[in-house]
Amino acid sequence: MEAIWLYQFRLIVIGDSTVGKSCLIRRFTEGRFAQVSDPTVGVDFFSRLVEIEPGKRIKLQIWDTAGQERFRSITRAYYRNSVGGLLLFDITNRRSFQNVHDWLEEARSHVQPHSIVFLLVGHKCDLEPQRQVSRQEAEKLASAYGMRYVETSARDAINVEHAFTELTRDIFQLVRSGDITIQEGWEGVKSGFVPNVVHSSEEVTKSDRRCLC
Amino acid sequence: MSDSEASIDPARSSEVAETVVSEMEAPPQKNTFLTPPDSDSQTADIALETPPGDCTRGNATDVAPTRKGRKTRQRPDPVQVLETQEEKPKVEEEPAKVSSKSTVAQGGWGYWGSWGKSIMSTASATVATVGHGITQAIEKAETSLGIPSPTELSAQIGDDGKQEGETRSETDKEEGDSASAMGSAMGMFSSLSTAVQSTGKTVLTGGLDALEFIGKKTMDVIAEGDPGFKKTKGLMIKTNTLSQVLREAKEREEQQTAEEVSSDTENKAHYGMLFDEFQGLSHLEALEILSRESESKVKSVLTTLSGEKLTELKEDLELIKEPFSLVEFDDEEVDEKKDDYAAEFVRELTEALERLHISTTAVKLEKASKNSFDQIAQMTNPMKEEGNEVGVEKTYTVEDVHLSAIRSLAELTARSIEQFHKVAEMILFCTTQKVTTLEQAKILSQVTIVLCKMISLLSKKFTTCLTTIGSYEKGDVLNPLITGVFLEASNSASYIQDAFQLLMPVLEVSHVQRSADFT
């Protein structure tokens, strides 16, 4: 992996079990689609670089959480250090759409005191004939939450890049405008190494002070 | 064998280095790994047994301490043993332990081949890591500080030792008076005297002030020889969490890589970056999160209990803690001649994981280890490779082997930590009645041993391979590569053990939950 990036953003991907979280991430990070995949246990990790402007690369560290209810108590612990995330539902599964609200609430309450930037994703848009959630409906919900809405398909590779880069751009703007700041002890945003910029030793000394006992 | 290594004056370098190292190693729980509770006096006599004039090779020190220790232990010098035990054994313990590692004579890197037991003791492994850099560094620091040589020192100490009671005031006086470099150095060492023992040869201990002083200077010097403090970092800042240490190492490597304009960076082996690439850091961080949460849950449960229930639970928890401190690893069991080591490893691991009764498998570890061994096999015998591509014969350089070794170690370590992370997750929501938490703790300590054995074996295989392929290379090309492999292997083993420690609160909370479910 290239070592030169401006920032690292940690993203979390949440949503009901079987909506296709892992498949979407794999398509994005590995460029392939697996017909069969095992349910995620707890959390898995992926990373990829995204070039948001010429020469400006962001490293995305993606936490792929388990959707299954039984893992909920564990996955909750993982929200805190994320700056953003994809909130997925399956357009052919109405129930997964109805649960979006709960997922959002849960995420928001667990990232406190930080805030988190979400993108609402209607997944499996290649399965148009089985659609149970209309685009208008989803867009309405997204705007009510102040989010963007994107429909994707991991199988046909529709909008996958778009979804991740849009979210990354949004976060990047917030970082640039100072609405999101790099904080000690928070892994959501980290600054990377740019050639010829001396990275101060401050961070190291700062972290020394943090007492874990 | 490297001449530069051999040329270091053993008395000067190793003595002082030990002192510093002994201060820096050793968060208490790690020492439990290092030494079985009964062996203090034994290790002490090993240290003393080595004659003062023995030519130790400064840098090749502390390679296979425990093993070497055991062998020498069979012929202790009764007189010296007596002496040690009479004199302040408490103070003696620390440096003795360390010097047992470093004063044992080593035969250059050839000896690294039997490196091993240290892999199982976090503390000594770390000492091995750091000792390397520090010995040189200390020497430099010493020279630049004008610190008296150990011989001068021992004379000075001999005097001071007699007046132990009044040293404090005397130190202050001396420190106040002396302005010259020599004078301040003396003052510094006289403040050591409360803890200093002279037992035929110089053994320094304690003296925090002086050590801090040396330490500061040393850090600067080490920075020259160990950019990024890759090796030393972990020791210096013990308040950091494991993942923080690793992250910093990785970040420094990244920074380095970013700064290096040269095109050959891709060929360089950066353990930290590779470890992160295999998502080792993320798994470690997630495991730390679970561990911390579990720890606080256990604490809060304990505060709500009282009386008999509390005592009972506390006893249970104590039992569960035990397997976490009694990990013993006999390197002699690692038989590198065996052909089916990879299969054996996978079998042991799979069996152990099955006994945990928490549906988790070792598929990824299996793949990683198989890959590593296949690579070694291919690099060692490129001719035997029965491919269809007749005539295409790839030749491997020592750099290739080194890169492959570092990569394999980073991958296996990352996968091991991932395994522990998955185990933690499964334990937290699987409440099986088929196996007790205590059993699980024991099994997991077995798993740790198997994993460390694997790392040890792998590093041996890789260095054997390096030696074979690099037989025509000069020592100064080959030695650093071989040392590098062993250093990262010993780091790997430390990380795996530290990750194992993170499982303790997870098992505790699981036990608390289970007993709550039961009643």
mmCIF file of C-alpha atoms in Angstrom, chain B residues 8-132:
data_model
loop_
_atom_site.group_PDB
_atom_site.id
_atom_site.type_symbol
_atom_site.label_atom_id
_atom_site.label_comp_id
_atom_site.label_asym_id
_atom_site.label_seq_id
_atom_site.Cartn_x
_atom_site.Cartn_y
_atom_site.Cartn_z
ATOM 1 C CA ILE B 8 33.242 -3.803 21.829
ATOM 2 C CA ASP B 9 34.768 -3.900 25.229
ATOM 3 C CA PRO B 10 32.469 -6.306 27.016
ATOM 4 C CA ALA B 11 33.015 -4.969 30.453
ATOM 5 C CA ARG B 12 32.137 -1.470 29.501
ATOM 6 C CA SER B 13 29.249 -2.005 27.239
ATOM 7 C CA SER B 14 27.377 -4.845 28.747
ATOM 8 C CA GLU B 15 27.558 -3.736 32.345
ATOM 9 C CA VAL B 16 26.031 -0.361 31.905
ATOM 10 C CA ALA B 17 23.649 -1.525 29.283
ATOM 11 C CA GLU B 18 22.307 -4.090 31.659
ATOM 12 C CA THR B 19 21.619 -1.548 34.248
ATOM 13 C CA VAL B 20 19.645 0.612 31.951
ATOM 14 C CA VAL B 21 17.841 -2.273 30.426
ATOM 15 C CA SER B 22 16.905 -3.713 33.733
ATOM 16 C CA GLU B 23 15.310 -0.454 34.673
ATOM 17 C CA MET B 24 13.419 -0.194 31.471
ATOM 18 C CA GLU B 25 12.178 -3.673 30.965
ATOM 19 C CA ALA B 26 9.805 -5.069 33.437
ATOM 20 C CA PRO B 27 6.320 -3.948 33.885
ATOM 21 C CA PRO B 28 5.616 -6.305 36.736
ATOM 22 C CA GLN B 29 3.228 -8.637 35.006
ATOM 23 C CA LYS B 30 5.760 -9.310 32.321
ATOM 24 C CA ASN B 31 8.282 -10.560 34.717
ATOM 25 C CA THR B 32 6.034 -13.409 35.484
ATOM 26 C CA PHE B 33 6.806 -14.617 32.040
ATOM 27 C CA LEU B 34 10.446 -14.123 32.454
ATOM 28 C CA THR B 35 11.204 -16.040 35.532
ATOM 29 C CA PRO B 36 9.461 -18.785 37.341
ATOM 30 C CA PRO B 37 9.003 -17.658 40.935
ATOM 31 C CA ASP B 38 11.582 -20.001 42.368
ATOM 32 C CA SER B 39 14.415 -19.296 40.042
ATOM 33 C CA ASP B 40 15.730 -15.983 41.266
ATOM 34 C CA SER B 41 18.606 -17.318 43.171
ATOM 35 C CA GLN B 42 19.425 -19.654 40.347
ATOM 36 C CA THR B 43 19.555 -16.973 37.750
ATOM 37 C CA ALA B 44 21.619 -14.888 40.057
ATOM 38 C CA ASP B 45 24.312 -17.469 40.283
ATOM 39 C CA ILE B 46 24.432 -17.893 36.560
ATOM 40 C CA ALA B 47 25.191 -14.281 36.212
ATOM 41 C CA LEU B 48 27.989 -14.415 38.661
ATOM 42 C CA GLU B 49 29.429 -17.521 37.286
ATOM 43 C CA THR B 50 30.665 -15.884 34.177
ATOM 44 C CA PRO B 51 34.142 -14.643 34.938
ATOM 45 C CA PRO B 52 34.569 -10.922 34.692
ATOM 46 C CA GLY B 53 37.116 -11.112 31.980
ATOM 47 C CA ASP B 54 35.008 -13.348 29.804
ATOM 48 C CA CYS B 55 34.883 -12.055 26.315
ATOM 49 C CA THR B 56 31.238 -11.502 25.646
ATOM 50 C CA ARG B 57 30.325 -10.182 22.283
ATOM 51 C CA GLY B 58 28.566 -7.015 23.040
ATOM 52 C CA ASN B 59 25.868 -7.117 20.455
ATOM 53 C CA ALA B 60 25.272 -10.771 20.104
ATOM 54 C CA THR B 61 24.114 -10.843 23.680
ATOM 55 C CA ASP B 62 20.943 -12.191 25.208
ATOM 56 C CA VAL B 63 20.023 -14.497 22.456
ATOM 57 C CA ALA B 64 19.059 -17.695 24.085
ATOM 58 C CA PRO B 65 19.241 -16.702 27.683
ATOM 59 C CA THR B 66 17.055 -19.234 29.331
ATOM 60 C CA ARG B 67 18.343 -22.186 27.512
ATOM 61 C CA LYS B 68 21.922 -21.233 28.057
ATOM 62 C CA GLY B 69 21.008 -20.464 31.614
ATOM 63 C CA ARG B 70 19.649 -23.889 32.246
ATOM 64 C CA LYS B 71 22.740 -25.529 31.023
ATOM 65 C CA THR B 72 25.073 -23.482 33.114
ATOM 66 C CA ARG B 73 22.861 -23.872 36.072
ATOM 67 C CA GLN B 74 24.133 -27.388 36.544
ATOM 68 C CA ARG B 75 27.470 -26.249 37.786
ATOM 69 C CA PRO B 76 27.034 -23.280 40.010
ATOM 70 C CA ASP B 77 29.937 -21.940 41.969
ATOM 71 C CA PRO B 78 28.980 -22.550 45.575
ATOM 72 C CA VAL B 79 31.033 -19.723 46.987
ATOM 73 C CA GLN B 80 29.521 -17.156 44.763
ATOM 74 C CA VAL B 81 26.049 -18.404 45.333
ATOM 75 C CA LEU B 82 26.534 -17.966 49.005
ATOM 76 C CA GLU B 83 27.757 -14.462 48.559
ATOM 77 C CA THR B 84 24.873 -13.412 46.452
ATOM 78 C CA GLN B 85 22.264 -14.754 48.702
ATOM 79 C CA GLU B 86 23.680 -13.013 51.697
ATOM 80 C CA GLU B 87 23.807 -9.680 50.062
ATOM 81 C CA LYS B 88 20.543 -7.940 49.506
ATOM 82 C CA PRO B 89 18.964 -10.484 47.222
ATOM 83 C CA LYS B 90 16.100 -8.164 46.414
ATOM 84 C CA VAL B 91 18.273 -5.610 44.785
ATOM 85 C CA GLU B 92 20.341 -8.240 43.145
ATOM 86 C CA GLU B 93 17.532 -9.924 41.292
ATOM 87 C CA GLU B 94 16.977 -7.502 38.510
ATOM 88 C CA PRO B 95 20.431 -6.988 37.124
ATOM 89 C CA ALA B 96 21.269 -10.579 37.730
ATOM 90 C CA LYS B 97 18.463 -11.702 35.550
ATOM 91 C CA VAL B 98 19.531 -9.464 32.797
ATOM 92 C CA SER B 99 23.170 -10.213 33.049
ATOM 93 C CA SER B 100 22.434 -13.875 32.898
ATOM 94 C CA LYS B 101 21.257 -13.110 29.454
ATOM 95 C CA SER B 102 23.942 -10.816 28.343
ATOM 96 C CA THR B 103 27.067 -12.158 29.889
ATOM 97 C CA VAL B 104 26.650 -15.642 28.605
ATOM 98 C CA ALA B 105 29.232 -16.021 25.910
ATOM 99 C CA GLN B 106 27.884 -16.058 22.425
ATOM 100 C CA GLY B 107 29.454 -17.186 19.239
ATOM 101 C CA GLY B 108 28.351 -14.442 16.927
ATOM 102 C CA TRP B 109 25.283 -14.758 14.829
ATOM 103 C CA GLY B 110 25.789 -18.431 14.316
ATOM 104 C CA TYR B 111 24.444 -18.766 17.754
ATOM 105 C CA TRP B 112 21.242 -17.015 16.828
ATOM 106 C CA GLY B 113 20.331 -20.284 15.252
ATOM 107 C CA SER B 114 19.407 -21.742 18.560
ATOM 108 C CA TRP B 115 17.651 -18.629 19.641
ATOM 109 C CA GLY B 116 14.482 -19.625 21.172
ATOM 110 C CA LYS B 117 13.329 -19.734 24.699
ATOM 111 C CA SER B 118 13.508 -16.022 24.976
ATOM 112 C CA ILE B 119 10.664 -16.007 22.551
ATOM 113 C CA MET B 120 8.344 -17.100 25.270
ATOM 114 C CA SER B 121 9.309 -14.492 27.778
ATOM 115 C CA THR B 122 8.094 -11.120 26.770
ATOM 116 C CA ALA B 123 10.512 -9.284 28.925
ATOM 117 C CA SER B 124 13.595 -11.076 27.805
ATOM 118 C CA ALA B 125 12.495 -10.959 24.230
ATOM 119 C CA THR B 126 12.210 -7.245 24.490
ATOM 120 C CA VAL B 127 15.536 -7.053 26.173
ATOM 121 C CA ALA B 128 17.020 -8.957 23.308
ATOM 122 C CA THR B 129 15.493 -6.496 20.952
ATOM 123 C CA VAL B 130 16.685 -3.460 22.710
ATOM 124 C CA GLY B 131 19.925 -4.734 24.081
ATOM 125 C CA HIS B 132 21.238 -4.790 20.610
#
